Amino acid sequence: MIDCRNRENQQNQHISIWEAKNRLTYNEPLQPGDPLFVETSSARGDFSLKRLYRELNVDNQGMAHIAPAAPLKEYILFTGHRGCGKSTELLRTADYLHHPDRYYVIHLDCLERLDINNLKYSDVLLALAAALLKQLEKEDGIIIDQVFLTRLENWFKERVEVHSDLKEFAAEVKAGAKVQTGLPWLGKLFMELTNKINIGSSYREELRLVVRNNFTEFAEAFNQLIRAGEEKIRAAGKGKRILFTVDGTDRLDQEDAPKFFVEDVHQLTQINGLFIYCAPIHLLHQDNCLSASFCQPFRLPMLKVRDRDGEDLVENMAVMQEMALRRVPEQLFDTLDTVDYLVRYSGGHPRDLLRLLNVAINYADEERIDQVAAEKAVKQVANEYRRFINTEDYTRLVQIDLHPDAPDDFTDEQSNLMLYNLILLEYNDYFWKSHPLITTLPGYQTAIQATGCV
């Protein structure tokens, strides 16, 4: 049993199991300052956000050192398994970097603003322009001289407004607008462009086509806005440069991710700015040209609750136990051993720990989670993963588990798919292990017995 002492148990003493269940909303990131947040860096191994900050020229005292000759553009990939905490960490990063001594951060959550199941580079860039325009004018009262807005306005007038299939849309946007020029007008305009794409209106494909066919003009106009905005931001003491952080693009599927990050990378990199994009981890193991366009990827590793040999890492397990007990306090478990059992089978995957807790509550008798409920939760979630596994995959998984230091031997399409589906988990120091839930399945047990290593 691991005794985790640094928790807010007094505040949790009177929480019912139903209130605890409501805290297990594992599909939404924690906002900066959320009391449910637990610092996990120590359990992720050789990991620190300081390396990301250093890439952005921010020193240990939080000062940005940006030389006049600094590159106009830089694109950073922020990657890791789905559910490992990227969105929460990116929000914390954006919050920290948004500071007069550092950056003026524009954060876009594609899951909130766009349709992630039908996402194109044009959608993201239009949404980023809308977010920048809104934050400059409505939130910070920064005024951009009209001369730097004319290009974007003309792009709309000459490419969108005159398009035969978009005239009605243009009329809808202009309706009720007293002035059709300036920052407030442009902000409204690009917000409407984003909204129409998000809701999948009849205008979506036409708008995308206009952006694609006239992308150079759009990129030049957007770049002019960014440069003018940065001058005004520095003059107002709001930051050294604009930094765009883009979340949700790590949810792109096996087919869409290469299209967005590889096939359309030329368009993404025509925007001269500083960007952090979330990317799916499997993309890094595919044969593509990511390194030609993006900086060295910044990986958020899984929490290591066990070492390569399967032995418990007690201090790291305590971090995840704390994560569990912030939501489901100790008095709602029969013993802390039950918490540790769920932590082990989460594999150090934060979202899966919360899933296991949620399912265990469903199986709990009355107001307490016992070992029986925990075991039923492990069995149910393991079976949910089962449908992503082919019979022959079990032999591959066993071989990887027996040789975790040599994943290069297994970096084929099927292994990448297992990374994407969380069947395989990647930890820092670049070693892989099967998700512990998978090891409970009959197919895995048969495969490990066949090796004679049991």
Tab-separated table of C-alpha atoms in Angstrom:
chain	number	residue	atom	x	y	z
A	1	MET	CA	0.000	0.000	0.000
A	2	ILE	CA	1.274	3.457	-0.899
A	3	ASP	CA	0.623	6.195	1.621
A	4	CYS	CA	0.056	9.451	-0.236
A	5	ARG	CA	0.179	12.240	2.333
A	6	ASN	CA	0.019	15.441	0.270
A	7	ARG	CA	-3.698	15.603	-0.429
A	8	GLU	CA	-6.584	17.869	0.457
A	9	ASN	CA	-8.381	15.188	2.446
A	10	GLN	CA	-10.058	17.565	4.851
A	11	GLN	CA	-11.957	19.266	2.030
A	12	ASN	CA	-13.035	15.874	0.686
A	13	GLN	CA	-14.291	14.297	3.896
A	14	HIS	CA	-17.960	15.012	3.274
A	15	ILE	CA	-18.092	14.307	-0.445
A	16	SER	CA	-20.554	11.612	-1.475
A	17	ILE	CA	-19.769	8.999	-4.068
A	18	TRP	CA	-22.133	10.781	-6.468
A	19	GLU	CA	-20.329	14.082	-6.049
A	20	ALA	CA	-17.056	12.249	-6.633
A	21	LYS	CA	-18.451	10.709	-9.815
A	22	ASN	CA	-19.191	14.194	-11.139
A	23	ARG	CA	-15.502	15.030	-10.746
A	24	LEU	CA	-14.538	12.285	-13.178
A	25	THR	CA	-15.192	14.322	-16.332
A	26	TYR	CA	-12.125	13.049	-18.112
A	27	ASN	CA	-12.878	14.498	-21.548
A	28	GLU	CA	-12.259	18.103	-20.507
A	29	PRO	CA	-8.846	19.561	-19.633
A	30	LEU	CA	-8.280	21.220	-16.281
A	31	GLN	CA	-8.009	24.977	-16.384
A	32	PRO	CA	-4.969	26.631	-14.771
A	33	GLY	CA	-5.509	26.849	-11.016
A	34	ASP	CA	-8.058	24.021	-10.856
A	35	PRO	CA	-7.784	22.379	-7.400
A	36	LEU	CA	-8.071	18.943	-9.018
A	37	PHE	CA	-4.745	19.448	-10.797
A	38	VAL	CA	-1.801	17.372	-9.597
A	39	GLU	CA	1.754	18.160	-10.666
A	40	THR	CA	2.875	15.068	-12.567
A	41	SER	CA	6.277	16.071	-13.943
A	42	SER	CA	8.243	14.009	-11.430
A	43	ALA	CA	6.401	10.842	-12.474
A	44	ARG	CA	6.987	11.349	-16.195
A	45	GLY	CA	10.725	10.740	-15.955
A	46	ASP	CA	13.147	13.065	-17.706
A	47	PHE	CA	10.541	15.698	-18.440
A	48	SER	CA	10.229	19.411	-17.869
A	49	LEU	CA	8.286	22.184	-19.544
A	50	LYS	CA	11.437	24.268	-19.222
A	51	ARG	CA	12.795	22.635	-22.378
A	52	LEU	CA	9.781	23.915	-24.289
A	53	TYR	CA	10.240	27.357	-22.758
A	54	ARG	CA	13.913	27.342	-23.723
A	55	GLU	CA	12.942	26.528	-27.321
A	56	LEU	CA	10.892	29.728	-27.177
A	57	ASN	CA	13.836	31.674	-25.696
A	58	VAL	CA	12.290	32.000	-22.232
A	59	ASP	CA	14.834	31.730	-19.409
A	60	ASN	CA	14.435	30.270	-15.917
A	61	GLN	CA	13.347	33.659	-14.585
A	62	GLY	CA	10.516	33.844	-17.113
A	63	MET	CA	12.052	36.477	-19.362
A	64	ALA	CA	11.833	36.094	-23.142
A	65	HIS	CA	15.062	36.828	-24.994
A	66	ILE	CA	13.938	37.527	-28.554
A	67	ALA	CA	16.580	39.115	-30.746
A	68	PRO	CA	15.544	41.487	-33.563
A	69	ALA	CA	16.879	38.926	-36.032
A	70	ALA	CA	14.919	36.038	-34.507
A	71	PRO	CA	13.141	33.771	-37.016
A	72	LEU	CA	9.793	35.105	-38.199
A	73	LYS	CA	8.289	31.662	-37.950
A	74	GLU	CA	8.658	28.498	-35.928
A	75	TYR	CA	6.374	25.490	-35.609
A	76	ILE	CA	6.553	23.216	-32.570
A	77	LEU	CA	4.781	19.883	-32.199
A	78	PHE	CA	3.450	19.083	-28.724
A	79	THR	CA	2.760	15.374	-28.681
A	80	GLY	CA	1.914	12.388	-26.523
A	81	HIS	CA	-0.768	9.750	-26.141
A	82	ARG	CA	-4.415	10.796	-26.186
A	83	GLY	CA	-5.465	11.296	-22.588
A	84	CYS	CA	-1.935	11.707	-21.211
A	85	GLY	CA	-2.654	15.298	-20.135
A	86	LYS	CA	-1.551	17.305	-23.182
A	87	SER	CA	-4.543	19.649	-23.180
A	88	THR	CA	-4.169	20.428	-19.480
A	89	GLU	CA	-0.422	21.010	-19.837
A	90	LEU	CA	-0.868	23.114	-22.983
A	91	LEU	CA	-3.400	25.320	-21.182
A	92	ARG	CA	-0.923	25.765	-18.315
A	93	THR	CA	1.820	26.535	-20.816
A	94	ALA	CA	-0.345	29.076	-22.638
A	95	ASP	CA	-1.300	30.692	-19.314
A	96	TYR	CA	2.333	30.953	-18.215
A	97	LEU	CA	3.629	32.266	-21.536
A	98	HIS	CA	0.851	34.876	-21.872
A	99	HIS	CA	2.700	37.614	-20.026
A	100	PRO	CA	4.161	41.073	-20.847
A	101	ASP	CA	7.692	39.729	-20.396
A	102	ARG	CA	6.997	36.722	-22.590
A	103	TYR	CA	4.313	36.276	-25.263
A	104	TYR	CA	0.862	37.335	-26.322
A	105	VAL	CA	-0.812	33.940	-26.583
A	106	ILE	CA	-3.745	33.092	-28.836
A	107	HIS	CA	-5.132	29.706	-27.801
A	108	LEU	CA	-7.415	27.721	-30.089
A	109	ASP	CA	-9.205	24.557	-28.979
A	110	CYS	CA	-10.238	22.855	-32.217
A	111	LEU	CA	-12.544	20.483	-30.342
A	112	GLU	CA	-14.524	23.482	-29.126
A	113	ARG	CA	-14.452	25.727	-32.176
A	114	LEU	CA	-14.233	23.318	-35.139
A	115	ASP	CA	-15.352	19.911	-36.366
A	116	ILE	CA	-12.415	17.638	-35.570
A	117	ASN	CA	-13.934	14.834	-37.633
A	118	ASN	CA	-13.856	17.032	-40.728
A	119	LEU	CA	-10.924	19.356	-40.237
A	120	LYS	CA	-8.786	21.107	-42.845
A	121	TYR	CA	-5.860	23.501	-42.570
A	122	SER	CA	-8.096	26.288	-43.898
A	123	ASP	CA	-10.494	25.852	-40.974
A	124	VAL	CA	-7.710	26.176	-38.413
A	125	LEU	CA	-6.100	29.230	-40.012
A	126	LEU	CA	-9.401	31.076	-40.393
A	127	ALA	CA	-10.221	30.271	-36.747
A	128	LEU	CA	-6.797	31.528	-35.617
A	129	ALA	CA	-7.319	34.789	-37.500
A	130	ALA	CA	-10.746	35.136	-35.859
A	131	ALA	CA	-9.300	34.453	-32.402
A	132	LEU	CA	-6.497	36.987	-32.897
A	133	LEU	CA	-8.864	39.698	-34.122
A	134	LYS	CA	-11.258	39.103	-31.237
A	135	GLN	CA	-8.573	39.126	-28.542
A	136	LEU	CA	-6.884	42.240	-29.875
A	137	GLU	CA	-10.057	44.306	-30.091
A	138	LYS	CA	-12.555	42.995	-27.546
A	139	GLU	CA	-10.303	41.703	-24.783
A	140	ASP	CA	-7.330	44.071	-24.865
A	141	GLY	CA	-8.573	47.133	-26.754
A	142	ILE	CA	-5.607	47.136	-29.124
A	143	ILE	CA	-6.282	49.078	-32.305
A	144	ILE	CA	-4.619	48.116	-35.586
A	145	ASP	CA	-4.201	50.861	-38.181
A	146	GLN	CA	-6.535	50.451	-41.135
A	147	VAL	CA	-3.677	50.194	-43.616
A	148	PHE	CA	-2.729	46.821	-42.088
A	149	LEU	CA	-6.299	45.507	-42.303
A	150	THR	CA	-7.057	46.423	-45.885
A	151	ARG	CA	-5.510	43.287	-47.364
A	152	LEU	CA	-7.740	40.990	-45.319
A	153	GLU	CA	-10.797	43.079	-46.100
A	154	ASN	CA	-9.987	43.041	-49.810
A	155	TRP	CA	-9.429	39.277	-49.717
A	156	PHE	CA	-12.976	38.880	-48.429
A	157	LYS	CA	-14.455	41.376	-50.909
A	158	GLU	CA	-12.603	40.099	-53.960
A	159	ARG	CA	-12.554	36.342	-53.242
A	160	VAL	CA	-15.504	35.555	-50.985
A	161	GLU	CA	-18.107	38.234	-51.552
A	162	VAL	CA	-18.054	37.929	-55.357
A	163	HIS	CA	-18.155	34.122	-55.352
A	164	SER	CA	-21.453	33.039	-56.921
A	165	ASP	CA	-22.159	30.433	-54.219
A	166	LEU	CA	-21.178	32.707	-51.321
A	167	LYS	CA	-23.056	35.922	-52.114
A	168	GLU	CA	-25.883	34.998	-49.765
A	169	PHE	CA	-23.393	34.273	-46.986
A	170	ALA	CA	-21.682	37.636	-47.536
A	171	ALA	CA	-25.067	39.368	-47.346
A	172	GLU	CA	-25.836	37.608	-44.041
A	173	VAL	CA	-22.530	38.764	-42.552
A	174	LYS	CA	-23.014	42.360	-43.711
A	175	ALA	CA	-26.601	42.546	-42.464
A	176	GLY	CA	-26.885	44.951	-39.563
A	177	ALA	CA	-23.263	46.074	-39.737
A	178	LYS	CA	-23.087	49.845	-39.497
A	179	VAL	CA	-19.451	49.939	-40.546
A	180	GLN	CA	-17.842	47.426	-42.900
A	181	THR	CA	-14.231	48.224	-42.188
A	182	GLY	CA	-11.820	48.193	-39.258
A	183	LEU	CA	-10.928	45.694	-36.548
A	184	PRO	CA	-14.439	45.073	-35.099
A	185	TRP	CA	-15.796	44.384	-38.583
A	186	LEU	CA	-12.979	42.007	-39.471
A	187	GLY	CA	-13.405	40.236	-36.149
A	188	LYS	CA	-17.102	39.663	-36.837
A	189	LEU	CA	-16.351	38.598	-40.390
A	190	PHE	CA	-13.819	35.917	-39.483
A	191	MET	CA	-15.923	34.707	-36.579
A	192	GLU	CA	-18.776	34.101	-39.010
A	193	LEU	CA	-16.449	32.324	-41.438
A	194	THR	CA	-15.385	30.005	-38.614
A	195	ASN	CA	-18.946	29.440	-37.430
A	196	LYS	CA	-20.152	28.448	-40.901
A	197	ILE	CA	-17.326	25.946	-41.252
A	198	ASN	CA	-17.886	24.553	-37.760
A	199	ILE	CA	-21.590	23.852	-38.159
A	200	GLY	CA	-21.059	22.170	-41.519
A	201	SER	CA	-23.268	24.618	-43.370
A	202	SER	CA	-23.740	24.495	-47.117
A	203	TYR	CA	-21.024	27.156	-47.362
A	204	ARG	CA	-18.261	25.068	-45.773
A	205	GLU	CA	-16.766	23.431	-48.853
A	206	GLU	CA	-17.024	26.616	-50.910
A	207	LEU	CA	-15.231	28.606	-48.228
A	208	ARG	CA	-12.494	25.997	-48.078
A	209	LEU	CA	-12.164	26.104	-51.851
A	210	VAL	CA	-11.814	29.887	-51.814
A	211	VAL	CA	-9.046	29.678	-49.213
A	212	ARG	CA	-7.223	26.928	-51.116
A	213	ASN	CA	-7.436	28.656	-54.496
A	214	ASN	CA	-6.396	32.034	-53.125
A	215	PHE	CA	-4.159	30.945	-50.296
A	216	THR	CA	-1.130	33.069	-51.120
A	217	GLU	CA	-3.206	36.245	-50.897
A	218	PHE	CA	-4.779	35.111	-47.621
A	219	ALA	CA	-1.402	34.162	-46.114
A	220	GLU	CA	0.155	37.507	-47.050
A	221	ALA	CA	-2.788	39.397	-45.539
A	222	PHE	CA	-2.696	37.287	-42.352
A	223	ASN	CA	1.080	37.769	-42.063
A	224	GLN	CA	0.640	41.535	-42.343
A	225	LEU	CA	-1.930	41.436	-39.535
A	226	ILE	CA	0.429	39.402	-37.325
A	227	ARG	CA	3.363	41.768	-37.864
A	228	ALA	CA	1.227	44.858	-37.212
A	229	GLY	CA	-0.334	43.210	-34.188
A	230	GLU	CA	3.046	42.380	-32.706
A	231	GLU	CA	4.187	45.988	-33.018
A	232	LYS	CA	1.079	47.221	-31.221
A	233	ILE	CA	1.348	44.504	-28.559
A	234	ARG	CA	4.952	45.422	-27.789
A	235	ALA	CA	4.059	49.126	-27.679
A	236	ALA	CA	1.219	48.379	-25.253
A	237	GLY	CA	3.479	46.234	-23.040
A	238	LYS	CA	1.361	43.136	-23.601
A	239	GLY	CA	4.084	40.767	-24.789
A	240	LYS	CA	7.154	40.366	-26.986
A	241	ARG	CA	5.535	38.440	-29.837
A	242	ILE	CA	2.335	36.593	-30.721
A	243	LEU	CA	2.307	32.859	-29.997
A	244	PHE	CA	-0.463	30.605	-31.317
A	245	THR	CA	-1.218	27.423	-29.366
A	246	VAL	CA	-3.463	24.936	-31.158
A	247	ASP	CA	-5.092	22.083	-29.246
A	248	GLY	CA	-7.237	19.251	-30.564
A	249	THR	CA	-5.270	18.477	-33.719
A	250	ASP	CA	-3.848	15.440	-31.914
A	251	ARG	CA	-7.332	13.900	-32.244
A	252	LEU	CA	-7.039	13.638	-36.007
A	253	ASP	CA	-7.380	10.027	-37.104
A	254	GLN	CA	-4.920	7.777	-38.922
A	255	GLU	CA	-5.844	9.195	-42.323
A	256	ASP	CA	-6.412	12.871	-41.525
A	257	ALA	CA	-3.298	13.458	-39.410
A	258	PRO	CA	-0.806	12.903	-42.292
A	259	LYS	CA	-2.931	15.092	-44.570
A	260	PHE	CA	-2.904	17.951	-42.058
A	261	PHE	CA	0.704	17.765	-40.824
A	262	VAL	CA	2.465	16.439	-43.941
A	263	GLU	CA	0.492	16.973	-47.141
A	264	ASP	CA	-0.744	20.443	-46.160
A	265	VAL	CA	2.334	21.527	-44.224
A	266	HIS	CA	3.306	24.000	-46.961
A	267	GLN	CA	0.129	25.980	-46.271
A	268	LEU	CA	0.580	25.829	-42.501
A	269	THR	CA	4.119	27.121	-42.765
A	270	GLN	CA	3.200	30.023	-45.041
A	271	ILE	CA	1.899	31.818	-41.963
A	272	ASN	CA	4.889	33.616	-40.488
A	273	GLY	CA	4.387	33.209	-36.787
A	274	LEU	CA	5.183	31.126	-33.730
A	275	PHE	CA	2.958	28.066	-33.338
A	276	ILE	CA	2.559	25.115	-31.007
A	277	TYR	CA	0.415	22.365	-32.545
A	278	CYS	CA	-0.771	19.273	-30.678
A	279	ALA	CA	0.019	16.185	-32.758
A	280	PRO	CA	-0.850	12.484	-32.370
A	281	ILE	CA	2.059	10.392	-31.137
A	282	HIS	CA	1.770	7.735	-33.849
A	283	LEU	CA	2.590	10.359	-36.474
A	284	LEU	CA	6.155	10.630	-35.153
A	285	HIS	CA	6.815	6.976	-35.935
A	286	GLN	CA	5.672	7.122	-39.532
A	287	ASP	CA	8.005	7.733	-42.448
A	288	ASN	CA	7.350	11.372	-43.227
A	289	CYS	CA	9.079	14.714	-43.487
A	290	LEU	CA	7.923	16.278	-40.224
A	291	SER	CA	11.447	17.237	-39.223
A	292	ALA	CA	11.800	19.395	-42.343
A	293	SER	CA	8.991	21.721	-41.249
A	294	PHE	CA	8.674	21.363	-37.483
A	295	CYS	CA	11.089	21.749	-34.606
A	296	GLN	CA	12.137	18.709	-32.618
A	297	PRO	CA	8.828	17.433	-31.222
A	298	PHE	CA	8.145	18.100	-27.560
A	299	ARG	CA	6.811	14.853	-26.079
A	300	LEU	CA	4.670	14.642	-22.984
A	301	PRO	CA	5.521	11.142	-21.754
A	302	MET	CA	3.189	8.776	-19.949
A	303	LEU	CA	3.520	8.541	-16.183
A	304	LYS	CA	5.793	5.630	-15.294
A	305	VAL	CA	4.060	3.676	-12.534
A	306	ARG	CA	6.191	0.617	-13.307
A	307	ASP	CA	9.694	0.197	-14.698
A	308	ARG	CA	10.756	-1.837	-17.718
A	309	ASP	CA	10.685	-5.029	-15.653
A	310	GLY	CA	7.196	-4.397	-14.297
A	311	GLU	CA	8.260	-3.361	-10.797
A	312	ASP	CA	6.255	-0.643	-9.033
A	313	LEU	CA	7.781	2.843	-8.984
A	314	VAL	CA	6.420	3.825	-5.600
A	315	GLU	CA	6.900	7.586	-5.776
A	316	ASN	CA	5.333	7.765	-9.241
A	317	MET	CA	2.384	5.647	-8.169
A	318	ALA	CA	1.842	8.083	-5.314
A	319	VAL	CA	1.410	10.895	-7.840
A	320	MET	CA	-1.368	9.018	-9.600
A	321	GLN	CA	-2.906	7.995	-6.287
A	322	GLU	CA	-3.074	11.684	-5.457
A	323	MET	CA	-4.786	12.288	-8.796
A	324	ALA	CA	-7.417	9.692	-7.876
A	325	LEU	CA	-7.940	10.898	-4.319
A	326	ARG	CA	-8.430	14.530	-5.371
A	327	ARG	CA	-11.598	13.323	-7.093
A	328	VAL	CA	-12.630	10.265	-5.065
A	329	PRO	CA	-11.522	10.729	-1.438
A	330	GLU	CA	-10.017	7.950	0.639
A	331	GLN	CA	-13.140	7.298	2.699
A	332	LEU	CA	-14.944	6.152	-0.448
A	333	PHE	CA	-12.528	3.203	-0.861
A	334	ASP	CA	-12.313	0.097	1.287
A	335	THR	CA	-8.504	0.441	1.424
A	336	LEU	CA	-5.776	2.345	-0.364
A	337	ASP	CA	-4.707	-0.984	-1.884
A	338	THR	CA	-7.791	-0.717	-4.100
A	339	VAL	CA	-6.619	2.685	-5.328
A	340	ASP	CA	-3.176	1.252	-6.061
A	341	TYR	CA	-4.744	-1.616	-7.990
A	342	LEU	CA	-6.531	0.833	-10.294
A	343	VAL	CA	-3.373	2.943	-10.642
A	344	ARG	CA	-1.355	-0.089	-11.773
A	345	TYR	CA	-3.886	-1.067	-14.408
A	346	SER	CA	-4.160	2.487	-15.695
A	347	GLY	CA	-0.604	2.086	-16.982
A	348	GLY	CA	0.149	5.650	-15.907
A	349	HIS	CA	-2.486	6.937	-18.331
A	350	PRO	CA	-4.388	9.746	-16.529
A	351	ARG	CA	-7.595	9.483	-18.541
A	352	ASP	CA	-7.752	5.712	-18.115
A	353	LEU	CA	-7.334	6.088	-14.368
A	354	LEU	CA	-10.379	8.362	-14.328
A	355	ARG	CA	-12.276	5.936	-16.586
A	356	LEU	CA	-11.487	3.066	-14.230
A	357	LEU	CA	-12.627	5.105	-11.236
A	358	ASN	CA	-15.874	6.006	-12.976
A	359	VAL	CA	-16.633	2.395	-13.901
A	360	ALA	CA	-15.667	1.197	-10.420
A	361	ILE	CA	-18.202	3.601	-8.920
A	362	ASN	CA	-20.852	2.060	-11.166
A	363	TYR	CA	-20.026	-1.359	-9.740
A	364	ALA	CA	-19.645	-0.202	-6.135
A	365	ASP	CA	-22.115	-1.400	-3.529
A	366	GLU	CA	-23.644	1.584	-1.784
A	367	GLU	CA	-21.042	4.259	-0.947
A	368	ARG	CA	-17.679	2.510	-1.185
A	369	ILE	CA	-15.398	1.167	-3.909
A	370	ASP	CA	-13.967	-2.204	-2.929
A	371	GLN	CA	-11.584	-4.620	-4.626
A	372	VAL	CA	-14.441	-6.483	-6.300
A	373	ALA	CA	-15.740	-3.284	-7.917
A	374	ALA	CA	-12.195	-2.369	-9.007
A	375	GLU	CA	-11.651	-5.775	-10.611
A	376	LYS	CA	-14.934	-5.502	-12.497
A	377	ALA	CA	-13.886	-2.064	-13.744
A	378	VAL	CA	-10.565	-3.433	-15.004
A	379	LYS	CA	-12.352	-6.250	-16.805
A	380	GLN	CA	-14.874	-3.908	-18.468
A	381	VAL	CA	-12.370	-1.324	-19.694
A	382	ALA	CA	-10.003	-4.080	-20.883
A	383	ASN	CA	-12.830	-5.529	-22.962
A	384	GLU	CA	-13.463	-2.095	-24.448
A	385	TYR	CA	-9.879	-2.142	-25.745
A	386	ARG	CA	-10.242	-5.718	-26.954
A	387	ARG	CA	-12.128	-4.723	-30.088
A	388	PHE	CA	-9.095	-2.767	-31.343
A	389	ILE	CA	-6.800	-5.826	-31.245
A	390	ASN	CA	-6.293	-8.436	-33.932
A	391	THR	CA	-5.473	-11.985	-32.843
A	392	GLU	CA	-1.941	-11.774	-34.254
A	393	ASP	CA	-1.313	-8.549	-32.343
A	394	TYR	CA	-1.016	-10.385	-29.037
A	395	THR	CA	2.176	-12.146	-30.136
A	396	ARG	CA	3.617	-8.800	-31.255
A	397	LEU	CA	2.682	-7.183	-27.932
A	398	VAL	CA	4.341	-9.959	-25.943
A	399	GLN	CA	7.533	-9.576	-27.962
A	400	ILE	CA	7.564	-5.831	-27.369
A	401	ASP	CA	7.008	-6.380	-23.641
A	402	LEU	CA	9.913	-8.828	-23.547
A	403	HIS	CA	12.161	-6.384	-25.444
A	404	PRO	CA	10.944	-2.875	-24.455
A	405	ASP	CA	14.279	-1.238	-25.287
A	406	ALA	CA	14.123	-2.155	-28.977
A	407	PRO	CA	10.902	-0.605	-30.352
A	408	ASP	CA	12.632	0.184	-33.673
A	409	ASP	CA	12.130	-3.465	-34.594
A	410	PHE	CA	8.381	-2.966	-34.398
A	411	THR	CA	7.812	0.470	-35.946
A	412	ASP	CA	5.533	-0.698	-38.722
A	413	GLU	CA	2.011	0.381	-39.603
A	414	GLN	CA	0.336	-2.054	-37.219
A	415	SER	CA	2.487	-0.972	-34.259
A	416	ASN	CA	1.694	2.672	-35.050
A	417	LEU	CA	-1.991	1.798	-35.070
A	418	MET	CA	-1.630	0.182	-31.642
A	419	LEU	CA	0.054	3.344	-30.360
A	420	TYR	CA	-2.833	5.372	-31.743
A	421	ASN	CA	-5.400	3.098	-30.064
A	422	LEU	CA	-3.469	3.085	-26.746
A	423	ILE	CA	-2.879	-0.668	-26.941
A	424	LEU	CA	0.806	0.206	-26.725
A	425	LEU	CA	2.006	2.929	-24.376
A	426	GLU	CA	5.224	4.889	-24.853
A	427	TYR	CA	7.207	6.082	-21.848
A	428	ASN	CA	10.152	8.418	-21.581
A	429	ASP	CA	13.597	7.050	-22.469
A	430	TYR	CA	11.726	5.694	-25.487
A	431	PHE	CA	10.472	2.347	-24.312
A	432	TRP	CA	7.120	0.753	-25.021
A	433	LYS	CA	4.877	-1.512	-22.974
A	434	SER	CA	1.487	-3.055	-23.585
A	435	HIS	CA	-1.261	-1.268	-21.728
A	436	PRO	CA	-1.629	-3.284	-18.472
A	437	LEU	CA	-5.332	-3.716	-19.189
A	438	ILE	CA	-4.420	-5.639	-22.354
A	439	THR	CA	-2.327	-8.105	-20.364
A	440	THR	CA	-5.483	-9.310	-18.597
A	441	LEU	CA	-7.117	-10.474	-21.843
A	442	PRO	CA	-7.159	-14.195	-22.724
A	443	GLY	CA	-5.412	-13.594	-26.058
A	444	TYR	CA	-2.451	-11.971	-24.334
A	445	GLN	CA	-2.293	-14.671	-21.684
A	446	THR	CA	-2.204	-17.354	-24.397
A	447	ALA	CA	0.552	-15.512	-26.259
A	448	ILE	CA	2.746	-15.059	-23.163
A	449	GLN	CA	2.311	-18.702	-22.170
A	450	ALA	CA	3.456	-19.758	-25.636
A	451	THR	CA	6.818	-18.066	-25.006
A	452	GLY	CA	7.420	-20.095	-21.857
A	453	CYS	CA	8.201	-16.884	-19.955
A	454	VAL	CA	5.341	-17.161	-17.468
